[in-house]
Coordinates of C-alpha atoms in Angstrom, one line a residue:
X1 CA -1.1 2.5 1.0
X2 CA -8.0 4.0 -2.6
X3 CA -3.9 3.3 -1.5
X4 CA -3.6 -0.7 -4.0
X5 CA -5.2 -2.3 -6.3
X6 CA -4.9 -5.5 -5.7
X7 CA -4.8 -8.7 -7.7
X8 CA -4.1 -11.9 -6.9
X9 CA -1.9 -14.5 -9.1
X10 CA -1.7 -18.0 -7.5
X11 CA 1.7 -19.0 -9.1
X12 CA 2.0 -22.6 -8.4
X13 CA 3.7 -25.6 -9.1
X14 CA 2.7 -28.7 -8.4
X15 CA 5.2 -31.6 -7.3
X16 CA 4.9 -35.2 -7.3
X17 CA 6.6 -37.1 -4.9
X18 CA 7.8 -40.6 -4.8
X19 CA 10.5 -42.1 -2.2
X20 CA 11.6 -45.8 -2.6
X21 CA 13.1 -48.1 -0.1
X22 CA 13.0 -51.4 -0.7
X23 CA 15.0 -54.4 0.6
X24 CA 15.2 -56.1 -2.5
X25 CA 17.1 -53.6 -4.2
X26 CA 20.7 -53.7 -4.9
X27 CA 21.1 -50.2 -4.1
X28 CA 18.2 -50.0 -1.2
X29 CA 19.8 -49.0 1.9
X30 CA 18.2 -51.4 4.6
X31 CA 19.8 -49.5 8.1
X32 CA 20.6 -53.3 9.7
X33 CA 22.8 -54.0 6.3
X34 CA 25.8 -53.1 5.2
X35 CA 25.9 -49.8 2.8
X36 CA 25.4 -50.4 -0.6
X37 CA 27.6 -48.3 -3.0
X38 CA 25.0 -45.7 -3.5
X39 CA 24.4 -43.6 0.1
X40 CA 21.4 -42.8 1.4
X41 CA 17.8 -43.6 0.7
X42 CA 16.8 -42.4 -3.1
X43 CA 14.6 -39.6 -3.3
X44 CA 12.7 -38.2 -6.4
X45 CA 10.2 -35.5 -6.9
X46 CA 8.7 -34.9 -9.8
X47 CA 7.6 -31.1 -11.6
X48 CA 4.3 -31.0 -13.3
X49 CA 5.5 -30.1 -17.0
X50 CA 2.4 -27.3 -16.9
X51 CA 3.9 -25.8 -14.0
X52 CA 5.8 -22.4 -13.8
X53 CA 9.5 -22.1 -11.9
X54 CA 12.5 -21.3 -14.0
X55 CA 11.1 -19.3 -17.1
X56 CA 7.9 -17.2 -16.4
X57 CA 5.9 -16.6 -18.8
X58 CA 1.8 -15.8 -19.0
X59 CA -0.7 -18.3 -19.6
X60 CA -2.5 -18.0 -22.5
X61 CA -5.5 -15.9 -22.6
X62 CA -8.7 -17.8 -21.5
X63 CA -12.1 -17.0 -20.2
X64 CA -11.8 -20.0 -17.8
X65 CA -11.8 -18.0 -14.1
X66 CA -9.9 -20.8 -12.8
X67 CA -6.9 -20.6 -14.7
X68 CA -6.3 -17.0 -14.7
X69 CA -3.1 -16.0 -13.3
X70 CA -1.0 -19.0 -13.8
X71 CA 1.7 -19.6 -15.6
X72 CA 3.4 -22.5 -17.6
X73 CA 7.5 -23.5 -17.6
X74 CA 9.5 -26.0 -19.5
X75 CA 13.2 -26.4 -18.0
X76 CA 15.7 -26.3 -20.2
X77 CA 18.7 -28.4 -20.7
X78 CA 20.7 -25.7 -19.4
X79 CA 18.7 -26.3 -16.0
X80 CA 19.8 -29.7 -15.7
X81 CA 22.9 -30.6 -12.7
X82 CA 21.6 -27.0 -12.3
X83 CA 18.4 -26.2 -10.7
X84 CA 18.5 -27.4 -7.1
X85 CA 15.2 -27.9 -4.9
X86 CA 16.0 -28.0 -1.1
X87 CA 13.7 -30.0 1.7
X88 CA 13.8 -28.9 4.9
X89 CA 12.0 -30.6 7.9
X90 CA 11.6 -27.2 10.1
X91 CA 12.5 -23.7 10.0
X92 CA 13.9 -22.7 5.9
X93 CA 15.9 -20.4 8.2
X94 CA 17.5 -22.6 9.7
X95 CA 19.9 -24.3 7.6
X96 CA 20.4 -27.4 10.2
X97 CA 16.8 -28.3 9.1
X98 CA 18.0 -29.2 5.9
X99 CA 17.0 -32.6 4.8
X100 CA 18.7 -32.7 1.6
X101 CA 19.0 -31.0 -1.7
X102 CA 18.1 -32.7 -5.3
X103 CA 19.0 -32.0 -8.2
X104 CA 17.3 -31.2 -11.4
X105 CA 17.8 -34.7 -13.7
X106 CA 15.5 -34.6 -16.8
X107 CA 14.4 -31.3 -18.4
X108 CA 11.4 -33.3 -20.1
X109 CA 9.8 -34.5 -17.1
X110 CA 11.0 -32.0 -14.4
X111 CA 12.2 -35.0 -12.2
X112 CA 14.4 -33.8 -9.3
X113 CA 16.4 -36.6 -7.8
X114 CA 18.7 -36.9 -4.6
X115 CA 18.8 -39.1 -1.7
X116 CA 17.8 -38.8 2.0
X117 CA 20.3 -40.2 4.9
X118 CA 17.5 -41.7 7.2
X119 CA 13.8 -41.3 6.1
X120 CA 11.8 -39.3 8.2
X121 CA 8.4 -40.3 9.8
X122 CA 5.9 -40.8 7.3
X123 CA 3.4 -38.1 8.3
X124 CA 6.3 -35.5 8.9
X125 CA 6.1 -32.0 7.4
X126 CA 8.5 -31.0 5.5
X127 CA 8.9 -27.8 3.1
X128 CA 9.8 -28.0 -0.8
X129 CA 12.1 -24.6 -1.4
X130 CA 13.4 -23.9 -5.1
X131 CA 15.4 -20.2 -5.4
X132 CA 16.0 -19.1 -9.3
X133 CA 18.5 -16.3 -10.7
X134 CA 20.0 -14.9 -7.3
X135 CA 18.7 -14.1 -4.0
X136 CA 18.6 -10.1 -4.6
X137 CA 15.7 -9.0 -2.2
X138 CA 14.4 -6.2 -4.8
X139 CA 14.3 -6.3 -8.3
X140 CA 13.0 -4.3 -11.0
X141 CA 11.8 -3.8 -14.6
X142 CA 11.6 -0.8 -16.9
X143 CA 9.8 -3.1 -19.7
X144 CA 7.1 -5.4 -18.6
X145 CA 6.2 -7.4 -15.8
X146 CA 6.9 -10.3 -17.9
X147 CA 10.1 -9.4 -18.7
X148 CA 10.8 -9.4 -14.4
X149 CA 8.9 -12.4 -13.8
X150 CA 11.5 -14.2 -16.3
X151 CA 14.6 -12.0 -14.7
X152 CA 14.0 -11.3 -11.0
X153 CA 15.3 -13.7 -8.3
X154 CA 12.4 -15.9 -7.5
X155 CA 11.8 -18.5 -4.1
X156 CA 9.3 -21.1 -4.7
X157 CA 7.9 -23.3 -1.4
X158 CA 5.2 -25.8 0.1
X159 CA 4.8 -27.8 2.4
X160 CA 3.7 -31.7 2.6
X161 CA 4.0 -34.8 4.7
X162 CA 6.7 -37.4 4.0
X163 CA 5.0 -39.9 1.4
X164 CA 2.6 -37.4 0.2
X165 CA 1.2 -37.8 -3.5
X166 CA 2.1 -34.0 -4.6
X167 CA 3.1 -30.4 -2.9
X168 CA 2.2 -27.1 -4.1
X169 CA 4.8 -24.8 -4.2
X170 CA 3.9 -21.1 -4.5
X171 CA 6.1 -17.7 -5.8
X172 CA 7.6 -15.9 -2.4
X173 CA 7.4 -12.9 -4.3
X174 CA 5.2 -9.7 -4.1
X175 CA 4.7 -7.8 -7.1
X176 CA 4.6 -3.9 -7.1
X177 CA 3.2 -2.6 -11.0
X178 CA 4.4 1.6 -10.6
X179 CA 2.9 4.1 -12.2
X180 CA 5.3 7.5 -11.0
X181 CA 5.2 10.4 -12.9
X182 CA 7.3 12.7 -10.6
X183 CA 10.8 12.2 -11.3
X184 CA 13.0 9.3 -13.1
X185 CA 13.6 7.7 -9.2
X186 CA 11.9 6.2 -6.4
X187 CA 12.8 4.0 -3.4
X188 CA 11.8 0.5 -2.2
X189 CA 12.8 -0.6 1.0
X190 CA 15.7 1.8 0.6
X191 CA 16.8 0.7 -2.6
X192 CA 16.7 3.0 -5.7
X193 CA 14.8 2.4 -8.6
X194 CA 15.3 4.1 -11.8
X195 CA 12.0 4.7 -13.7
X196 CA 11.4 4.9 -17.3
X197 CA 8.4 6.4 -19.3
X198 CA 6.7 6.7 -15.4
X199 CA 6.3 2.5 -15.1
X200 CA 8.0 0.2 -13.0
X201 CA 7.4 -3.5 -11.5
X202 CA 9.4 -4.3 -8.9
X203 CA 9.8 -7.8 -7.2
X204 CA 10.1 -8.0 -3.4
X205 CA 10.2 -10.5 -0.8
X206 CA 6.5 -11.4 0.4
X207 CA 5.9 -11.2 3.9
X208 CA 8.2 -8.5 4.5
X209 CA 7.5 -4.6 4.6
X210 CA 7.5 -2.3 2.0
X211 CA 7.9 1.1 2.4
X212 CA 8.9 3.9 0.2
X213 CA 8.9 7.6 1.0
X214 CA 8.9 8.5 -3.2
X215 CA 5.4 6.8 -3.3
X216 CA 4.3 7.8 0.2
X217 CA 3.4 4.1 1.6
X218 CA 4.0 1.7 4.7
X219 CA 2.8 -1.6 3.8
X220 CA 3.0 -4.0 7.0
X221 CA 4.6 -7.6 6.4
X222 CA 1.2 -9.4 6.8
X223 CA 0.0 -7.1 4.1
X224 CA 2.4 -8.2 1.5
X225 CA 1.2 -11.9 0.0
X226 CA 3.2 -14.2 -1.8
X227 CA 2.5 -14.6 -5.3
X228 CA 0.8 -11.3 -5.3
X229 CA 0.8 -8.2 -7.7
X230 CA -0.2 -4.8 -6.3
X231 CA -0.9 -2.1 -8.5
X232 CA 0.5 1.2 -6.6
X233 CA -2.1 3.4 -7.9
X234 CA -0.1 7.4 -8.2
X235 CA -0.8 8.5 -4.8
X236 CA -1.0 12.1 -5.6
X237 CA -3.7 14.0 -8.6
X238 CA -2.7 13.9 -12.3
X239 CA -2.9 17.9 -12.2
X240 CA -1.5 20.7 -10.4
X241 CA -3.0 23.3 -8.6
X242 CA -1.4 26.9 -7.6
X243 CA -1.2 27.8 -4.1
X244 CA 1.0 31.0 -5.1
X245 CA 1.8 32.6 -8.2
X246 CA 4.7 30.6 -8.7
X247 CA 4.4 27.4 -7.2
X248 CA 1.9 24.7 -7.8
X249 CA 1.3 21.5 -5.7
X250 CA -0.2 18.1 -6.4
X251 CA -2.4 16.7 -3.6
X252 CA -2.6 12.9 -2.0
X253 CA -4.5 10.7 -3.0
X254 CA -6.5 10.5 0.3
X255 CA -7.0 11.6 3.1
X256 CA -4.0 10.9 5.8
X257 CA -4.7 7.9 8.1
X258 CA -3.0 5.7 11.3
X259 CA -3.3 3.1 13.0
X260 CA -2.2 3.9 16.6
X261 CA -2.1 -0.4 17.4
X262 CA 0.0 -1.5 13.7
X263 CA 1.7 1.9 14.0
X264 CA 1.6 2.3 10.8
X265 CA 0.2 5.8 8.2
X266 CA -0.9 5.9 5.0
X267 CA -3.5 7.6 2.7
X268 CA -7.3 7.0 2.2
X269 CA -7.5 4.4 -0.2
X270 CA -10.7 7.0 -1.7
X271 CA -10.7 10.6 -1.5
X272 CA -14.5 10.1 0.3
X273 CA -12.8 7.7 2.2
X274 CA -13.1 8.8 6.4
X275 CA -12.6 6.6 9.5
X276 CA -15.3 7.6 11.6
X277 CA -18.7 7.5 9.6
X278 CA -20.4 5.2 12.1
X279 CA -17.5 4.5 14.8
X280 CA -17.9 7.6 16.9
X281 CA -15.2 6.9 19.2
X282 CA -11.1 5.9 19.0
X283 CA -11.0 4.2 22.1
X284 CA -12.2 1.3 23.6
X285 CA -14.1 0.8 27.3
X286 CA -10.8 0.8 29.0
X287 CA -9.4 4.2 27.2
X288 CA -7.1 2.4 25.0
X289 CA -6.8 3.4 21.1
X290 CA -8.5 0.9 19.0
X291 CA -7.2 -1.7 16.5
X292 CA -8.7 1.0 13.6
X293 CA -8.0 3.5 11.5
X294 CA -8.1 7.2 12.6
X295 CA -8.1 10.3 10.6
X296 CA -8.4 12.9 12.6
X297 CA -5.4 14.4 14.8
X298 CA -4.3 17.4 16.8
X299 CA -1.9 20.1 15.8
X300 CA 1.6 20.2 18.2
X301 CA 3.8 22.9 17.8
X302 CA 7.2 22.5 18.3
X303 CA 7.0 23.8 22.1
X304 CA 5.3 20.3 23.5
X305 CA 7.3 17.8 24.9
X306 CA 5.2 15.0 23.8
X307 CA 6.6 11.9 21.6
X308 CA 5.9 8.9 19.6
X309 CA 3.0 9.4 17.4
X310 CA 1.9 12.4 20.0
X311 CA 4.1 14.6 17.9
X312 CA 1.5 14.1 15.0
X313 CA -1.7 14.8 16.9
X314 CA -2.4 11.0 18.1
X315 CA -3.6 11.8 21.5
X316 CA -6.8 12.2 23.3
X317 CA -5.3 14.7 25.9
X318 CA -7.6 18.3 25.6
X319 CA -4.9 20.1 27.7
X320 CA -3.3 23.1 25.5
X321 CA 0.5 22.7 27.0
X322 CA 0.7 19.0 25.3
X323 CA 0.4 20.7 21.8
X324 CA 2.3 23.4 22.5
X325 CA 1.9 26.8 24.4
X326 CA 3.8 29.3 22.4
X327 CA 2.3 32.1 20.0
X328 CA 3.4 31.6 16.3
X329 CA 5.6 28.7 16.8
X330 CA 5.9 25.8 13.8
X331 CA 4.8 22.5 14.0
X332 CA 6.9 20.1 16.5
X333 CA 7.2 17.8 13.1
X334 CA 5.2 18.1 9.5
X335 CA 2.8 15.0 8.9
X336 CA 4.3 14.7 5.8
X337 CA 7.1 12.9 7.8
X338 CA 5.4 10.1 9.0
X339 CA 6.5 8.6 5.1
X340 CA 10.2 9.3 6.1
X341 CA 12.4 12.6 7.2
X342 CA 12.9 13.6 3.5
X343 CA 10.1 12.8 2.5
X344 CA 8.4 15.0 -0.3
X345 CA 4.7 15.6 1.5
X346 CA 4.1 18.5 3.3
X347 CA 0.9 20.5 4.9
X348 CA -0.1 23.7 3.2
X349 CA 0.4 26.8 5.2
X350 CA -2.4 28.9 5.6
X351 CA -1.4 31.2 3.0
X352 CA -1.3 28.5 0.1
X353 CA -4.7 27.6 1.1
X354 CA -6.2 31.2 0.8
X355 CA -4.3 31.5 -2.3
X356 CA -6.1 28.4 -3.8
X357 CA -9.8 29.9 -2.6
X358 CA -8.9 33.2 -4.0
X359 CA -10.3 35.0 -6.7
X360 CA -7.3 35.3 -8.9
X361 CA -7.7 34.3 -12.5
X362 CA -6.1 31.2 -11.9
X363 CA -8.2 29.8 -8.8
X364 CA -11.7 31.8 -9.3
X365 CA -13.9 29.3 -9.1
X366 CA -12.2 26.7 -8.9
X367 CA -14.2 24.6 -6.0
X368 CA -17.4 23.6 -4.9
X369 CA -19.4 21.3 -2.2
X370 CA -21.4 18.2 -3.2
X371 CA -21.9 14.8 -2.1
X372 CA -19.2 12.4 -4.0
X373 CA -20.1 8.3 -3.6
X374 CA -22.8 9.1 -0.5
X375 CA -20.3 11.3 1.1
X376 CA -20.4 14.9 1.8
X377 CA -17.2 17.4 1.1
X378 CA -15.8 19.9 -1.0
X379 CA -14.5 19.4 -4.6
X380 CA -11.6 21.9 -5.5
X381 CA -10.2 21.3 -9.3
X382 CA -7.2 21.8 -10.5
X383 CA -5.4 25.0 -12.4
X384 CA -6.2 22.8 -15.6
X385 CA -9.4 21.8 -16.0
X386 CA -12.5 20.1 -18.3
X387 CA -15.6 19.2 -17.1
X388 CA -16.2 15.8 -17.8
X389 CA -19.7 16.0 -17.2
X390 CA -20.0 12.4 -15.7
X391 CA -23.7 11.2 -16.7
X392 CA -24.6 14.3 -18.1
X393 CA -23.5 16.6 -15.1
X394 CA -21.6 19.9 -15.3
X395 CA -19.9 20.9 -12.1
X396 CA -21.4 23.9 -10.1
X397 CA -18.9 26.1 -8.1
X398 CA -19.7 27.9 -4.8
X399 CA -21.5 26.6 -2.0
X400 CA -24.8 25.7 -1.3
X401 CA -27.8 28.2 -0.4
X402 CA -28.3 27.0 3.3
X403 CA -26.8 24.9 6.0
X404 CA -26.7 21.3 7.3
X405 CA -25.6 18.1 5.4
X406 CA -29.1 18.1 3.4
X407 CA -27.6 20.4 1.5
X408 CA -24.2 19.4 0.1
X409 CA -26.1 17.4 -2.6
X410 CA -28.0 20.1 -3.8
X411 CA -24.8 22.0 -5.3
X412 CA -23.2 19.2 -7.1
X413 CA -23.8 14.8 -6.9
X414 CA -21.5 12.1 -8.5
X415 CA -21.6 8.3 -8.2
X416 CA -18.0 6.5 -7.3
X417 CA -18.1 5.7 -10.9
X418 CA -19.2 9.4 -12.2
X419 CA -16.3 10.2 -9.2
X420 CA -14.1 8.5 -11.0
X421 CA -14.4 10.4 -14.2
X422 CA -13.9 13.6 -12.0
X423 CA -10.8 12.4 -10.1
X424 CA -9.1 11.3 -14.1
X425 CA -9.5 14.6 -14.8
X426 CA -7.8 15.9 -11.6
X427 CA -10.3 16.8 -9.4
X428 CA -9.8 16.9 -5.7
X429 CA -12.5 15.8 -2.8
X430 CA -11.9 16.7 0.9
X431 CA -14.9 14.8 2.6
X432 CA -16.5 16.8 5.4
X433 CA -14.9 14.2 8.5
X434 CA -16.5 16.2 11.0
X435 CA -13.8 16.5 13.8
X436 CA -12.6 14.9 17.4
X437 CA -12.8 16.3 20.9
X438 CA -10.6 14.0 23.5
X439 CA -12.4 10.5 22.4
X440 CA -15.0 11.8 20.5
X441 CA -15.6 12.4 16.8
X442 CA -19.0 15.0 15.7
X443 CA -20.1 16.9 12.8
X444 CA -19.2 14.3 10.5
X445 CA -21.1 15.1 7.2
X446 CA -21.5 18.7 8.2
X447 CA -18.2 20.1 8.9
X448 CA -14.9 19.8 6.9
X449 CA -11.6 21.0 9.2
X450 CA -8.4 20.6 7.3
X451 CA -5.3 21.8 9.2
X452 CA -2.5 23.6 7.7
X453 CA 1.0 24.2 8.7
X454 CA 0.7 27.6 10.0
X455 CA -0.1 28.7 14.2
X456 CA -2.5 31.1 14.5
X457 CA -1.4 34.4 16.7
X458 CA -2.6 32.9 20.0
X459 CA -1.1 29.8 20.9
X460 CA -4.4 28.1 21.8
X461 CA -5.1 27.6 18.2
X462 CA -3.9 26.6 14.6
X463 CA -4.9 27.9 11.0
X464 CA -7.5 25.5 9.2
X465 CA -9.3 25.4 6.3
X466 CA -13.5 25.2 7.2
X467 CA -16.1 24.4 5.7
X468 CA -19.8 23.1 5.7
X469 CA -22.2 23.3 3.2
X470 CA -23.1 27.4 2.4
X471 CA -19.0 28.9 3.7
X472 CA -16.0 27.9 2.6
X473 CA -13.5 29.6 4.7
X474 CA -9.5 29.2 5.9
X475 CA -9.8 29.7 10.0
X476 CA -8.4 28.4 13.2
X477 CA -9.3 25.8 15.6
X478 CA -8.4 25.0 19.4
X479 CA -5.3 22.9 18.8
X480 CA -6.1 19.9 20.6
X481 CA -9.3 19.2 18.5
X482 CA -8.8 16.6 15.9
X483 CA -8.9 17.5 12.3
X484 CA -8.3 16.2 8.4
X485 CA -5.4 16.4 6.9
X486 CA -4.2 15.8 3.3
X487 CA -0.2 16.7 2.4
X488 CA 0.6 17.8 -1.0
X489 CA 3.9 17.8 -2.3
X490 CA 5.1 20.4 -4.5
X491 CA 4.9 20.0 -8.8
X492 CA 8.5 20.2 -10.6

């Protein structure tokens, strides 16, 4: 799910501990005595005042690199008999663990104070747990990602050894900051999210998968971090572009991508991002698919009886019948799926893409190759468009004056940062991936092969969109050869 911009926000708290067990304390417990009035061994830990828990607010601003991203708390007398920090000495999911739960005495000092039945060994790890406003597992703002940070349910932990000077306890949160201009709604993890004036920040439980088929991502649990905020850049162009006289369509972001060993899809974090620059092959010695990404898949209509991520292309097999063997038939299942069955991406048909390389007052000239970031492709812009001119450089439709990857750069060349001046604008880059026979991946840098929706009359082949640096040209190709693709999903 580039897919995030990521930025990371230590929130920390740092705990001081201090047990006492004395034997010539009135109200010690010493096992071989009798119990004195109070049970149990006392037990205090103490909150740093500068520390953040209960009431989140920003730091103030400071060019010190080192204390970026924290944040400061004072409890509040509302807190006290209140605020409860739990200590476990295993599993926090296993409540049997728990070693005992203090209580939140003095506001001032942050002082936390319980007892413990029988003190554990003093090396023994144990884990610090404080859980604030709730235990919902997604929350959300429409104002500020301050104003969730104060409201959303937080879970604070660390872990330390019995008679340890201090333990850090970090935010088991993730942060998602939204930008979503397509409608007033999106999903997390199934939940619905109302958004207002197209921003959102939405708290959810680190370590756990996100997905969301509104936004088009699958983030695996070990992706999310605790104390984390990811920007979800808008994974689809700020501007439309017609692929028939009445219907536009924004594109992705990237490029679609898998990874056959996490099982998981998402889009090129770039639009010159592709999989197989240097790694010419997706499988190892032993014919196994690679822990990497892949970009490049087969087209199986609906006749094949393949399954699993086969349905989508992810196979090495060059026999026809596994991607279908009937003239004109659909495909077995849209990519645009892989993000959910209802899911808003789709593949253009053939037909959409001639109508956006057509000479229609709309489209006419309206693309163009060139080498974006070191990568060669084809830029396409949008229905709506001004030139930019990134370092002084005004676009140049049409396609070069001769063939091979030389000659992508002598059309049009932009930096990633003159790119990214493009891209604001709403300008589209399909790098030329090359393709995939079987294991194999060629042409990268001289051929572009996008796939669209649409069989082609013999059932051997599928319509593509093709094209290296002088033609630009919607086709067909063999279906079993691996090719781009990049779902758009249609502009209200």
């Amino acid at each position: 799910m580039k897919n995030s911009l990521i930025k990371f926000l230590p929130i920390i708290a740092a705990v001081m501990l201090a047990t006492s067990c004395s034997k010539d304390d009135d109200n010690a417990v010493n096992p071989k005595t009798n119990k004195s009035e109070q049970s149990g061994i006392p037990f205090t830990l103490r909150v740093n005042t500068g520390s953040t828990l209960k009431k989140v607010g920003y730091a103030e601003e400071t060019t010190d690199p080192d204390k970026k991203g924290y944040y400061n708390v004072s409890f509040g007398e509302d807190d006290v008999d209140k605020l409860e920090m739990k200590i476990y000495t295993g599993e926090i999911t296993d409540e049997s663990n728990l070693l005992t739960t203090l209580t939140l005495k003095n506001a001032t000092t942050g002082e936390f104070t319980g007892t413990v039945e029988t003190a554990p060994a003093a090396d023994a790890d144990l884990t610090a747990v404080i859980t604030t406003a709730g235990n919902s597992l997604v929350t959300s703002s429409d104002k500020s990602l301050q104003d969730l940070l104060a409201t959303c349910a937080h879970r604070f932990l660390g872990t330390f050894k019995y008679g340890a000077a201090e333990v850090k306890l970090t935010d088991q949160n993730a942060y998602l900051d939204i930008t979503y201009r397509e409608s007033n709604k999106i999903d997390i993890n199934s939940s619905e999210i109302t958004v207002t004036d197209s921003r959102v920040w939405v708290a959810v439980p680190a370590q756990n998968a996100v997905t969301s088929q509104a936004l088009g991502i699958s983030k695996a649990a070990d992706e999310v971090k605790p104390g984390t905020i990811y920007t979800v850049v808008r994974n689809f162009t700020p501007k439309a572009f017609s692929v028939f006289p009445t219907k536009k369509v924004y594109f992705s972001s990237g490029n679609l991508q898998y990874n056959p060993k996490q099982n998981q899809w998402q889009f090129a974090a770039h639009q010159y991002d592709i999989c197989h620059a240097s790694d010419k092959y997706v499988v190892d010695y032993y014919g196994n698919w690679t822990d990497k990404w892949t970009d490049l898949f087969g087209w199986v209509g609906i006749s094949s009886t393949v399954a699993g991520a086969a349905i989508y292309g992810v196979n090495t097999s060059t026999s026809s019948d596994d991607y279908g063997n009937e003239d004109g038939e659909a495909l077995k299942s849209d990519w645009g799926k892989v993000f959910g069955e209802n899911s808003n991406w789709y593949t253009l048909t053939t037909e959409e893409f001639q109508y956006l390389f057509s000479s229609n007052v709309t489209r006419a000239n309206k693309y163009g190759v060139a080498k974006v970031a070191g990568v060669n492709g084809l830029i396409i812009l949008p229905d709506d468009w001004t030139d930019p001119k990134p370092d002084g450089k005004e676009f140049k439709s049409g396609v070069a004056d001769d063939y091979g990857s030389g000659f992508y750069a002598t059309k049009n060349t932009y930096s990633a940062e003159d790119w990214a001046k493009m891209e604001a604008n709403g300008a589209v880059f399909l790098p030329a991936a090359g393709s995939r026979e079987g294991t194999h991946v060629d042409d990268v840098g001289d051929l572009g092969a996008y796939w669209s929706s649409s069989a082609d009359g013999d059932y051997y082949y599928a319509s593509a969109l093709l094209f290296v640096s002088d033609d630009v040209n919607p086709g067909n190709s063999g279906r079993y050869f691996g090719l781009s693709v990049r779902l758009v999903r249609t502009a209200l």
